[in-house]
Short mmCIF file of C-alpha atoms in Angstrom, two decimals:
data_model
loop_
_atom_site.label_atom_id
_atom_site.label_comp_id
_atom_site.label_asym_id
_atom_site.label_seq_id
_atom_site.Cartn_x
_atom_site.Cartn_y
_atom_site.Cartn_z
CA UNK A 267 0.00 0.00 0.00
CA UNK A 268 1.28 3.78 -0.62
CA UNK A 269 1.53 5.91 1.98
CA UNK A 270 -0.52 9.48 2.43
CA UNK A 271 -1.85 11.86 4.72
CA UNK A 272 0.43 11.25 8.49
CA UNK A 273 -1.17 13.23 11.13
CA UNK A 274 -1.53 13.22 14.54
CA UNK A 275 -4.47 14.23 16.79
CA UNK A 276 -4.49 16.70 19.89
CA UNK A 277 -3.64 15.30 22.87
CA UNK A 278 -6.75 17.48 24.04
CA UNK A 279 -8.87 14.77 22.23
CA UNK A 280 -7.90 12.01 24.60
CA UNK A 281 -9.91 11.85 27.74
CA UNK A 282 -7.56 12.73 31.23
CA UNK A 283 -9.25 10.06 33.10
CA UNK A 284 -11.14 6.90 31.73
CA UNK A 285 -13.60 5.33 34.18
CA UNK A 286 -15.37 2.04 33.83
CA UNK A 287 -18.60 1.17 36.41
CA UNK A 288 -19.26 -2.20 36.54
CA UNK A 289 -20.76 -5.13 39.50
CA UNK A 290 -18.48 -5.78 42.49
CA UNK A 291 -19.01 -9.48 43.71
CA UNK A 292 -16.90 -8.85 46.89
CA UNK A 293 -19.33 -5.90 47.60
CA UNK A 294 -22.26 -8.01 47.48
CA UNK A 295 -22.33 -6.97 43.72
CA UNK A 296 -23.01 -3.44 44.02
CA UNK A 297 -21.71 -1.07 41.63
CA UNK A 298 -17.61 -0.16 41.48
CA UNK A 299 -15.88 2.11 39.67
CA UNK A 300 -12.58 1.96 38.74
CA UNK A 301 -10.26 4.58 37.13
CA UNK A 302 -7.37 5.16 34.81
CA UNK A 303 -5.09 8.38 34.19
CA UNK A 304 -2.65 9.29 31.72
CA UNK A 305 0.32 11.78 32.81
CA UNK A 306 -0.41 15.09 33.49
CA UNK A 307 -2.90 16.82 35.67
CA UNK A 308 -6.46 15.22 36.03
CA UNK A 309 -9.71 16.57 34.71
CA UNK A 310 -10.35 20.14 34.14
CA UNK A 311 -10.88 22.99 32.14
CA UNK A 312 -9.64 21.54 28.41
CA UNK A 313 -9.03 18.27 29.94
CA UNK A 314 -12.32 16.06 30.03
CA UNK A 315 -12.78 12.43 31.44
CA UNK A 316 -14.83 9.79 30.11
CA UNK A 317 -16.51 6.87 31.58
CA UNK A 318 -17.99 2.95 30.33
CA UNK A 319 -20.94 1.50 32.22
CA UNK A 320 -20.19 -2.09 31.77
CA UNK A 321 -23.48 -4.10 32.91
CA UNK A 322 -20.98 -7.10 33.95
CA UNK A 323 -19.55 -8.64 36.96
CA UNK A 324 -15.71 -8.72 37.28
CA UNK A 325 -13.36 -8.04 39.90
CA UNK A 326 -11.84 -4.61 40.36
CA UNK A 327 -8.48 -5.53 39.24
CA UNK A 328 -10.18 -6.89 36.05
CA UNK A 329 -12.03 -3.40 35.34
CA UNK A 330 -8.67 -1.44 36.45
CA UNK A 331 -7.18 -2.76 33.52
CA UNK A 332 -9.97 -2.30 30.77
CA UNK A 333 -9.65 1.09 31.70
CA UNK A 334 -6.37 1.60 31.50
CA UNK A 335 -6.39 -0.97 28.05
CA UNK A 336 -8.98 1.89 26.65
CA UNK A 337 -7.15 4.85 27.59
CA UNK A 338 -4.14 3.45 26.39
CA UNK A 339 -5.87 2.47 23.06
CA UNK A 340 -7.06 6.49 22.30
CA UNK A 341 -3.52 7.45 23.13
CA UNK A 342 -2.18 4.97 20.35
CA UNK A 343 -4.76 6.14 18.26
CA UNK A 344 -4.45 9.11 18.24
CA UNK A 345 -1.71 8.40 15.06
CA UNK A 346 -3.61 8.18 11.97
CA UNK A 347 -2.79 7.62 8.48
CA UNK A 348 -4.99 8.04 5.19
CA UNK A 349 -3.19 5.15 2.05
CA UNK A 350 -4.50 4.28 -1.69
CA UNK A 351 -4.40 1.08 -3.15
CA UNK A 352 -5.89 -0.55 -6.03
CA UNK A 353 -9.38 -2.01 -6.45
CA UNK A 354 -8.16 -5.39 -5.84
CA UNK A 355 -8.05 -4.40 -1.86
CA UNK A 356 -11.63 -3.77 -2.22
CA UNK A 357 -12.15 -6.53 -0.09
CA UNK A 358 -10.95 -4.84 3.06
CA UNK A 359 -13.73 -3.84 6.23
CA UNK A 360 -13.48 -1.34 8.30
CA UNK A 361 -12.15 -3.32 11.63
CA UNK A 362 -9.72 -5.43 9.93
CA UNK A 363 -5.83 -4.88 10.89
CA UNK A 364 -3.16 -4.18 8.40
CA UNK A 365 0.89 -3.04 7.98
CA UNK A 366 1.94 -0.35 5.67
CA UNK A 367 5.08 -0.79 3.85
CA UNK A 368 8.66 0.76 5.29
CA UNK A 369 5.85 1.82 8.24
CA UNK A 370 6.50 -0.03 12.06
CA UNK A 371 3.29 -1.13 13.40
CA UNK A 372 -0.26 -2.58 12.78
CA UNK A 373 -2.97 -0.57 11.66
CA UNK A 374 -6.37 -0.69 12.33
CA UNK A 375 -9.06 0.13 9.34
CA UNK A 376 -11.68 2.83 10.72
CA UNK A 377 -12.99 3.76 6.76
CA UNK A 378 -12.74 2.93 3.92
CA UNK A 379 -13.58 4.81 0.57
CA UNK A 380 -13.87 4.30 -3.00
CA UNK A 381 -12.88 7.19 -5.36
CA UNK A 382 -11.83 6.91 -9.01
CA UNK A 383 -11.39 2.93 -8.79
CA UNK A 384 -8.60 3.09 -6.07
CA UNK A 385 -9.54 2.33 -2.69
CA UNK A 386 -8.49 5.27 -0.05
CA UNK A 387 -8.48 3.42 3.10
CA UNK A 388 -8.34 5.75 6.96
CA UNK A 389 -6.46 4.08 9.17
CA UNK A 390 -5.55 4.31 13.20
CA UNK A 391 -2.57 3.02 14.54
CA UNK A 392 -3.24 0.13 16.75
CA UNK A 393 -2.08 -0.77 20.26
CA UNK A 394 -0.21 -3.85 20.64
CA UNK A 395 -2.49 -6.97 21.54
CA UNK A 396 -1.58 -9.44 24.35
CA UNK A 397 -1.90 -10.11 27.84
CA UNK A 398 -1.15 -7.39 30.13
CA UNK A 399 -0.52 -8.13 33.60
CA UNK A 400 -3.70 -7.17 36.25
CA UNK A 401 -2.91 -3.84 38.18
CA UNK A 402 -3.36 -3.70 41.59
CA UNK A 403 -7.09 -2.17 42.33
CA UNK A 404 -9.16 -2.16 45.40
CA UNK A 405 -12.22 -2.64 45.15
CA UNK A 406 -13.82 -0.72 48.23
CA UNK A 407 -15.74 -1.26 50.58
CA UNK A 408 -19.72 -2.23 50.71
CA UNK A 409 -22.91 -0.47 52.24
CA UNK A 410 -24.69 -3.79 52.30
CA UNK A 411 -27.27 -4.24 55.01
CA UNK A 412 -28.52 -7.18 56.59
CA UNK A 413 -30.37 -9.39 54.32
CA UNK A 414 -34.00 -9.83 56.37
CA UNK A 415 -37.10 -12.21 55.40
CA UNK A 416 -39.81 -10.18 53.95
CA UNK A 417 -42.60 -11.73 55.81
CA UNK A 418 -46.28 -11.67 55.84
CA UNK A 419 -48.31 -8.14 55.48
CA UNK A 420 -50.39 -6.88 58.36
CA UNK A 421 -52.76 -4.09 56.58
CA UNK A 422 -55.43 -1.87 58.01
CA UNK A 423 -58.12 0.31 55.83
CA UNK A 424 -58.69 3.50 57.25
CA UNK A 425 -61.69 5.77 57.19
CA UNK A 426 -60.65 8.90 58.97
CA UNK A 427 -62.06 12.50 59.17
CA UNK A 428 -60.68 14.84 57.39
CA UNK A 429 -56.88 15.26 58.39
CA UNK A 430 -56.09 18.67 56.85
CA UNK A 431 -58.28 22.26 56.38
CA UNK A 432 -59.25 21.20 53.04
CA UNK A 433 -62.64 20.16 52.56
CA UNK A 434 -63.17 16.89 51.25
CA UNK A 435 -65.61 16.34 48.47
CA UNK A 436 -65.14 12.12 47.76
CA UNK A 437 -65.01 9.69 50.44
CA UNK A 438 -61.36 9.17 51.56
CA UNK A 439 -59.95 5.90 53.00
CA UNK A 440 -56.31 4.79 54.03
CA UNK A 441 -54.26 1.90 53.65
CA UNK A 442 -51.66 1.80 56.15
CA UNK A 443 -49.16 -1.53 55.89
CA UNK A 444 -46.60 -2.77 57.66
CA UNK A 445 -44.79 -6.54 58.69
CA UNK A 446 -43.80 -8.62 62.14
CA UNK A 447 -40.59 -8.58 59.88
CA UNK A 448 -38.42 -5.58 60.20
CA UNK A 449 -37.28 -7.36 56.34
CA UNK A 450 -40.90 -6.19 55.03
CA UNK A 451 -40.80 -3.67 52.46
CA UNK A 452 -44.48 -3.25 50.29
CA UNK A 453 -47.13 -5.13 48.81
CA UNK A 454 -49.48 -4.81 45.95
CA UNK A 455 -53.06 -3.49 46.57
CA UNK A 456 -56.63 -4.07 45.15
CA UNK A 457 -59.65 -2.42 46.42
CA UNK A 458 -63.35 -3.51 46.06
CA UNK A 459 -66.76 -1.67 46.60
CA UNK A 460 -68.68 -4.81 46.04
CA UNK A 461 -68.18 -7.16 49.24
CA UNK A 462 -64.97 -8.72 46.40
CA UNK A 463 -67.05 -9.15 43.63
CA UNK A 464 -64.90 -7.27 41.48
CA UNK A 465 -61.19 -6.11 42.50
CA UNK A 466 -59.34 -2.76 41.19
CA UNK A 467 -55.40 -2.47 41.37
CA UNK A 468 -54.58 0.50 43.39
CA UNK A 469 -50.60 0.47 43.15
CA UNK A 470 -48.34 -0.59 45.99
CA UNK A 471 -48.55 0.27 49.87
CA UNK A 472 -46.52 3.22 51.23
CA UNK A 473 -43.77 2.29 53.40
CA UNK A 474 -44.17 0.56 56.58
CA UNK A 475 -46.58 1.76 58.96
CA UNK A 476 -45.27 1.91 63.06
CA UNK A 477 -48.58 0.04 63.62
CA UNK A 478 -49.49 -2.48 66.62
CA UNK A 479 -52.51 -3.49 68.58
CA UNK A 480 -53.07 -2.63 72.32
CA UNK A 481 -52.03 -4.76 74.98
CA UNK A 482 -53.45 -2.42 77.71
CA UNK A 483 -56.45 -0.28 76.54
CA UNK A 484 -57.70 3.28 77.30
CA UNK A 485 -59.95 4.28 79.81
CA UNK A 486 -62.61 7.19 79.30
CA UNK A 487 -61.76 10.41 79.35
CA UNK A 488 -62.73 14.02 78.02
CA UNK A 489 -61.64 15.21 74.61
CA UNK A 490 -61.25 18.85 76.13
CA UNK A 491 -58.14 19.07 78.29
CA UNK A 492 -55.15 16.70 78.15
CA UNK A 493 -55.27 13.61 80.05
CA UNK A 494 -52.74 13.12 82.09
CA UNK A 495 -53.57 10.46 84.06
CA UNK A 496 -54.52 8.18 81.23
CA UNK A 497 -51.89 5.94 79.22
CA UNK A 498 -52.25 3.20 76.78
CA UNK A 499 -49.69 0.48 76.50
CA UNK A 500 -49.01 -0.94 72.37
CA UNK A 501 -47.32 -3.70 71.52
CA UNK A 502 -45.67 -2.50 67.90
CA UNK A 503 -45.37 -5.32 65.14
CA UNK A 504 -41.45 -5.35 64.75
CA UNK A 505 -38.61 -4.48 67.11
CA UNK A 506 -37.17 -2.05 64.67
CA UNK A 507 -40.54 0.59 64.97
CA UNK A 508 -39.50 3.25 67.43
CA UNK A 509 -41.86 5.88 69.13
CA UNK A 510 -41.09 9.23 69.80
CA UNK A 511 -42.18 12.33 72.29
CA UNK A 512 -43.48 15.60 71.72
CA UNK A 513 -43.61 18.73 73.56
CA UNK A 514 -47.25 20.63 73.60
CA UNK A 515 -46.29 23.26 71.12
CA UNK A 516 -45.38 19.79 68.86
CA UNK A 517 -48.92 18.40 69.85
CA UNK A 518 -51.35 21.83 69.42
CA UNK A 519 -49.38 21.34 66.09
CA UNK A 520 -50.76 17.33 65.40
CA UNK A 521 -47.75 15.49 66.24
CA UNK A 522 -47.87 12.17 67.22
CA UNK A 523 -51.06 11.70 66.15
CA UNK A 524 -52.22 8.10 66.10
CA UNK A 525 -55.46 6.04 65.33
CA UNK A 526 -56.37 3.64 68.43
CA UNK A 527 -59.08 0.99 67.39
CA UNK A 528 -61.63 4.15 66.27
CA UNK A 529 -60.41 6.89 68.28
CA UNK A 530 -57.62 9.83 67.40
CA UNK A 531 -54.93 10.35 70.37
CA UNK A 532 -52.35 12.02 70.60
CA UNK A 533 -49.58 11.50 72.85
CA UNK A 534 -46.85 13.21 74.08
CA UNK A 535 -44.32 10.87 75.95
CA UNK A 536 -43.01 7.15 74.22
CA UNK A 537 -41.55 4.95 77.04
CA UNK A 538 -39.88 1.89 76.11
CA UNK A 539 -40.98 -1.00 77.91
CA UNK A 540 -39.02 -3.38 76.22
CA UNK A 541 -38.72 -4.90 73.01
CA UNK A 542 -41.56 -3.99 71.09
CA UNK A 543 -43.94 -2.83 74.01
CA UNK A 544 -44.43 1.24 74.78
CA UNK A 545 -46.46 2.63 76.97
CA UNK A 546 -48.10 6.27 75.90
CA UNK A 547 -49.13 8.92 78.38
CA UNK A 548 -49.85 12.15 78.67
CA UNK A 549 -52.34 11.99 75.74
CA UNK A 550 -55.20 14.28 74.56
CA UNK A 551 -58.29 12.29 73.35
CA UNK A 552 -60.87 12.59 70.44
CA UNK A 553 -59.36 13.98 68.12
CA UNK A 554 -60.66 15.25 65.09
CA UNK A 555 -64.14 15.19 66.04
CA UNK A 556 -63.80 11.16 67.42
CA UNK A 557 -65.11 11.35 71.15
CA UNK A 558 -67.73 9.23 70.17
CA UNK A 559 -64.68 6.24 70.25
CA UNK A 560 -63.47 7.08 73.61
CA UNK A 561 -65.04 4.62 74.86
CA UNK A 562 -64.75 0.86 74.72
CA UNK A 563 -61.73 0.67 73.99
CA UNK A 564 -60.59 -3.45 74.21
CA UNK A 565 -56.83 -5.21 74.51
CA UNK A 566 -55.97 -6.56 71.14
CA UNK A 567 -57.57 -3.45 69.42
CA UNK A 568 -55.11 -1.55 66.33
CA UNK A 569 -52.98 0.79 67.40
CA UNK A 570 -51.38 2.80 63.89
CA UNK A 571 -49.46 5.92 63.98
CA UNK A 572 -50.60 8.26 61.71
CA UNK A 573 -47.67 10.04 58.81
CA UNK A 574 -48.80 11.06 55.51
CA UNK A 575 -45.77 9.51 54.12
CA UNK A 576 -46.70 5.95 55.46
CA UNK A 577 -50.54 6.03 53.99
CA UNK A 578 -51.44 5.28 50.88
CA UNK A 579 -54.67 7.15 50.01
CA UNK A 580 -57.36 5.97 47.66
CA UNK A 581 -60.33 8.05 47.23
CA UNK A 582 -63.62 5.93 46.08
CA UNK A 583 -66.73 7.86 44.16
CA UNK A 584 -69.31 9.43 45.77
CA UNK A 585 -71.80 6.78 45.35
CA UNK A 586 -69.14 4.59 47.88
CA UNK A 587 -70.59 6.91 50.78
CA UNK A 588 -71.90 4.46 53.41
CA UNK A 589 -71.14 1.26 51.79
CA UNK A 590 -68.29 -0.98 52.15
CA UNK A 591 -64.94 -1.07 51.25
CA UNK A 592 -62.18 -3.95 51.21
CA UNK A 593 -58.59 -3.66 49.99
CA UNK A 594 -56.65 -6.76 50.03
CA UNK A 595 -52.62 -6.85 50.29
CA UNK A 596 -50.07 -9.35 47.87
CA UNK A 597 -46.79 -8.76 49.00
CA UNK A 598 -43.76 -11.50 48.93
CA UNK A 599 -44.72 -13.57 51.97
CA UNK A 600 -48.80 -13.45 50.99
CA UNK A 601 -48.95 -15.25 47.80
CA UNK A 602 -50.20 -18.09 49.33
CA UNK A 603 -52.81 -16.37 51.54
CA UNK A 604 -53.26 -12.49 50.65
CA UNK A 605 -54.26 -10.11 53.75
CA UNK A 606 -57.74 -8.41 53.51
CA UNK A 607 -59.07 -5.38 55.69
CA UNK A 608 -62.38 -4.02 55.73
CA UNK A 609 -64.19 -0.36 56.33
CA UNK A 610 -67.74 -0.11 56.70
CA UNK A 611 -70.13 3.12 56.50
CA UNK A 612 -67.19 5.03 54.53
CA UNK A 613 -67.29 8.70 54.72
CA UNK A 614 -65.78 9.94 57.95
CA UNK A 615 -63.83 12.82 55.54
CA UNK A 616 -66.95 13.96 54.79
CA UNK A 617 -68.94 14.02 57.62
CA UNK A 618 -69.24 16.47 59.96
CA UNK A 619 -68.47 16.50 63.44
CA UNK A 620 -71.14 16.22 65.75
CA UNK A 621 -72.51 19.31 67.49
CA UNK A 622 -71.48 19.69 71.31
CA UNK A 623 -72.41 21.64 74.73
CA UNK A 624 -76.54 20.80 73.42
CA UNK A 625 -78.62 22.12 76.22
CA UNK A 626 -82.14 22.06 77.12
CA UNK A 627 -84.97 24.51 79.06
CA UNK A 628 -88.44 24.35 79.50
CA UNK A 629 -89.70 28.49 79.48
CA UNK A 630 -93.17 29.98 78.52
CA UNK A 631 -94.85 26.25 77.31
CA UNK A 632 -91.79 25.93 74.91
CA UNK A 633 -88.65 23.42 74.86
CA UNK A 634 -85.48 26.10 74.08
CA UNK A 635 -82.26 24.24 72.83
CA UNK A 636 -79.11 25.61 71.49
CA UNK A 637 -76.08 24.36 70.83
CA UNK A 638 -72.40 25.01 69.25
CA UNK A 639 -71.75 23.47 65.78
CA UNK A 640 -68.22 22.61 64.89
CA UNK A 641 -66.35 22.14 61.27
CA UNK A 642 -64.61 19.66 59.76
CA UNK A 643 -62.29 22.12 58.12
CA UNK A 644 -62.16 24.70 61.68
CA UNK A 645 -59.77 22.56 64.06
CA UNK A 646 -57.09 25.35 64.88
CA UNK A 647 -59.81 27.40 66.68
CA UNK A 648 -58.39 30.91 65.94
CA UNK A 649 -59.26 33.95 68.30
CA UNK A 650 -61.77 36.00 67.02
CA UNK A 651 -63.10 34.35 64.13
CA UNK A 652 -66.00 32.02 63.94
CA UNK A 653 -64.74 28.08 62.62
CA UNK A 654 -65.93 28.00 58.79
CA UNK A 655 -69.14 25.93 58.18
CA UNK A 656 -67.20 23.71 55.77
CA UNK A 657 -70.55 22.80 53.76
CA UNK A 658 -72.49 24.17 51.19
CA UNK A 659 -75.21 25.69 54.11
CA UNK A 660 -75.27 25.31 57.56
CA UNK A 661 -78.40 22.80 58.82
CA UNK A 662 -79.78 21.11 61.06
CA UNK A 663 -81.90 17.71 62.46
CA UNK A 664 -83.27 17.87 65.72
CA UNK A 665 -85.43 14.74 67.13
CA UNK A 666 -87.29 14.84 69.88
CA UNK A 667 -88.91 11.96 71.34
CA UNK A 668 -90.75 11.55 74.30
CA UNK A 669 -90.75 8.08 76.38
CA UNK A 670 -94.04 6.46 74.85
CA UNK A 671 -92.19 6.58 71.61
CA UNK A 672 -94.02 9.19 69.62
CA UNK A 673 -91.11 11.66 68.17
CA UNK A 674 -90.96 15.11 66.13
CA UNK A 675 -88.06 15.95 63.71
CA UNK A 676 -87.53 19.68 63.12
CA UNK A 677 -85.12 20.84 60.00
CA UNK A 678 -83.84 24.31 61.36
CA UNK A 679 -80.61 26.19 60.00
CA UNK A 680 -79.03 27.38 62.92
CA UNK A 681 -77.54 26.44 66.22
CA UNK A 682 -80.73 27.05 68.31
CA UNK A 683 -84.58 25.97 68.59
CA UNK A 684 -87.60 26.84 70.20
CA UNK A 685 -90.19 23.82 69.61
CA UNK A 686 -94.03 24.11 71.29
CA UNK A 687 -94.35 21.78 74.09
CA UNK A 688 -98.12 20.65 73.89
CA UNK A 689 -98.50 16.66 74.08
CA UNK A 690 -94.53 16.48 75.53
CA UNK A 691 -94.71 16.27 79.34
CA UNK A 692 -92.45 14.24 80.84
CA UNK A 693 -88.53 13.03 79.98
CA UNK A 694 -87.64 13.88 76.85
CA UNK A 695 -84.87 12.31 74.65
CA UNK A 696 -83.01 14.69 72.58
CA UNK A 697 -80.81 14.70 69.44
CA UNK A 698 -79.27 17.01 66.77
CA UNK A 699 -77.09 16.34 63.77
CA UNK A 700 -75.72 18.69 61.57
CA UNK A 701 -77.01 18.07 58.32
CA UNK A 702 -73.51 17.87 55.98
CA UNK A 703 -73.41 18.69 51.87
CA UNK A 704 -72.77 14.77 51.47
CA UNK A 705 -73.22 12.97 54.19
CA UNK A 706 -74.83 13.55 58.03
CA UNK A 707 -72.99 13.76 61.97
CA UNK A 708 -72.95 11.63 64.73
CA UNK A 709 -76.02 12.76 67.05
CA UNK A 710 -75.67 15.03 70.13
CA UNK A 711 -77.72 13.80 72.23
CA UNK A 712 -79.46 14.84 75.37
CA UNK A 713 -81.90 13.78 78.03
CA UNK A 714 -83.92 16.47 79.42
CA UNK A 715 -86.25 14.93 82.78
#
């Protein structure tokens, strides 16, 4: 072949640093990297590095040296030669390797051209093949963790009130998830509004829940002032869920908030009891309108702490309000029996709270009531303001029965009524209920002798 066109590229076009990324088996195959320079200083302004993602396992000493093979390749090539030759060496491919008379070397092909019935081939010199000797590389060292059984799922459906000042206009339930396993990680979700006729995919729990039941349950107390007498003692599901306290600035601000069997608590000291047990105390009760939970509380009962991060929410139509609703949980260790939980009467989110401080006079051959209404959106109860209605009107049930059974329902659109007394002598039983845009409150209730 004739010789033609010598040049020589920039050593600006050959990468300072060569990296290759690959699997480390001695790092419980997690990726390495592993890095090559040529003289002179690293990367930089006018001095770039380049990297290979290999998707391959090999030791580090055995990735050490493909980067330094490549680097050391673009160095060689960065010699390059353009020859002619006849049409007889038409048969040459780009790839092949080839001498050049009176030239030392081999020469790879990277082109190759056909003008004028010669053959211009563009060649770049080659490095010299063989077996170079591994250089010493390290691989590093691993963040593995411990390797844990999944386990069984332990899932709960949730039909809470309304957690933020946002008004809810679809039912709203929860799924909180967790494992006896500290190894447990998710599992895959289907909800159904027909008693499991049909089953919808709702995507994958959130992470794990700090969930438990209750190995020593609540007594009764009020929902106004904190209860500091009362505690509740949990048992969580894994060893690994940790509690925390709260100061009262952290709790007028909803932390610590948790769900125990119906009823909202909050709680502002965690002591450890030992493994997996806490006991909770200094608590306020009734959260979020719930102090019609408070009591009955039973040993064995859930006990879930409540974090937006660790629900998932799922948010069934409309027509869903009052039904039923079951979700049922595949994860890893359920394929053989998946976990189902089940809400009934769904709509908490939208229902109002139910009125409170009802009272009750006889005056002037007339029964006067009043009471205060609450909102489901008005929780922070800021000074001088009146708490939003949170519906589209503000109304009103009242019942009043008298003890032979006969009854009279009023509709009235404020807090107070005055209802004619003739034919109700006697003990009266009382009850209101705010009258919601989609769905009703719990009754107030009332017995007036």
């Amino acid at each position: 072949m004739s010789r033609a066109g010598a040049q020589f590229q920039s050593a600006l076009a050959v990468p300072a640093e060569m990296g290759v990324a690959y699997y480390e088996p001695s790092r419980d195959y997690q990726t390495g990297l592993q890095r090559a320079r040529r003289p002179g200083p690293g990367p930089g302004p006018g001095r770039r590095g380049d990297r290979i993602d290999l998707p391959a396992v090999m030791s580090a000493a055995e990735a050490k040296a493909i980067a330094e093979a490549k680097l050391a390749s673009l160095w060689t090539e960065r010699a390059r030669r353009t020859v002619r030759a006849g049409w007889r060496r038409l048969a040459l491919r780009a790839g092949e390797r080839v001498t050049i008379a009176g030239e030392a070397g081999v020469w790879r092909i990277a082109g190759v051209t056909l003008d004028r019935m010669m053959v211009e081939l563009s060649l770049v010199r080659a490095r010299a093949t063989g077996a170079l000797p591994a250089p010493a590389a390290e691989p590093g060292r691993g963040t593995g963790g411990v390797d844990l059984i999944h386990g069984p799922t332990v899932a709960h459906l949730l039909d809470l009130p309304s957690l933020t000042d946002e008004p809810a206009r679809t039912p709203r339930l929860f799924v909180a998830a967790a494992g006896p396993s500290a190894g447990w990680r998710r599992a895959s979700l289907l909800v159904s509004l027909d008693d499991g006729a049909r089953w919808e995919p709702i995507g994958a729990t959130a992470p794990a829940a700090t969930m438990g039941v209750v190995t020593a349950p609540l007594g009764v107390a009020g929902a106004a002032l904190f209860d500091r007498a009362g505690a509740v003692e949990v048992a969580l599901l894994n060893d690994a869920m940790m509690l925390g306290d709260a100061d009262e600035a952290g709790l007028i601000d909803g932390a610590n908030l948790a769900l125990v069997g119906d009823e909202l608590i909050q709680f502002g000291q965690a002591r450890p009891l030992g493994g997996n047990r806490w006991r909770l105390e200094r608590l306020t009760r009734g959260r979020r309108g719930t102090e019609w939970a408070i009591a009955g509380h039973v040993a064995g009962e859930r006990f879930i702490l409540i974090e937006p991060e660790t629900l998932l929410a799922y948010d069934p139509p409309l027509s869903a309000v009052g039904g039923r609703a079951r979700v049922m949980a595949v994860g890893v260790g359920d394929i053989a029996e998946p976990v189902e939980a089940l809400a009934e009467g769904i709509g908490e989110a939208l229902r109002p709270p139910a009125p409170v401080k009802l009272a009750a006079a006889r005056a002037d051959g007339a029964l006067h009531l009043r009471w205060t209404r609450r909102s489901r959106v008005g929780w922070r109860w800021s000074d001088h303001v009146d708490a939003p209605i949170g519906e589209e009107s503000e109304a009103y049930r009242v019942t009043i029965a008298r003890g032979d059974g006969a009854s009279a329902t009023v509709d009235v659109a404020g807090p107070a009524l005055v209802h004619p007394l003739d034919g109700y002598g006697g003990a009266l039983s009382i009850s209101v209920v705010q009258r919601g845009t989609s769905a009703v409150s719990r009754a107030a209730t009332l017995i007036l002798d």
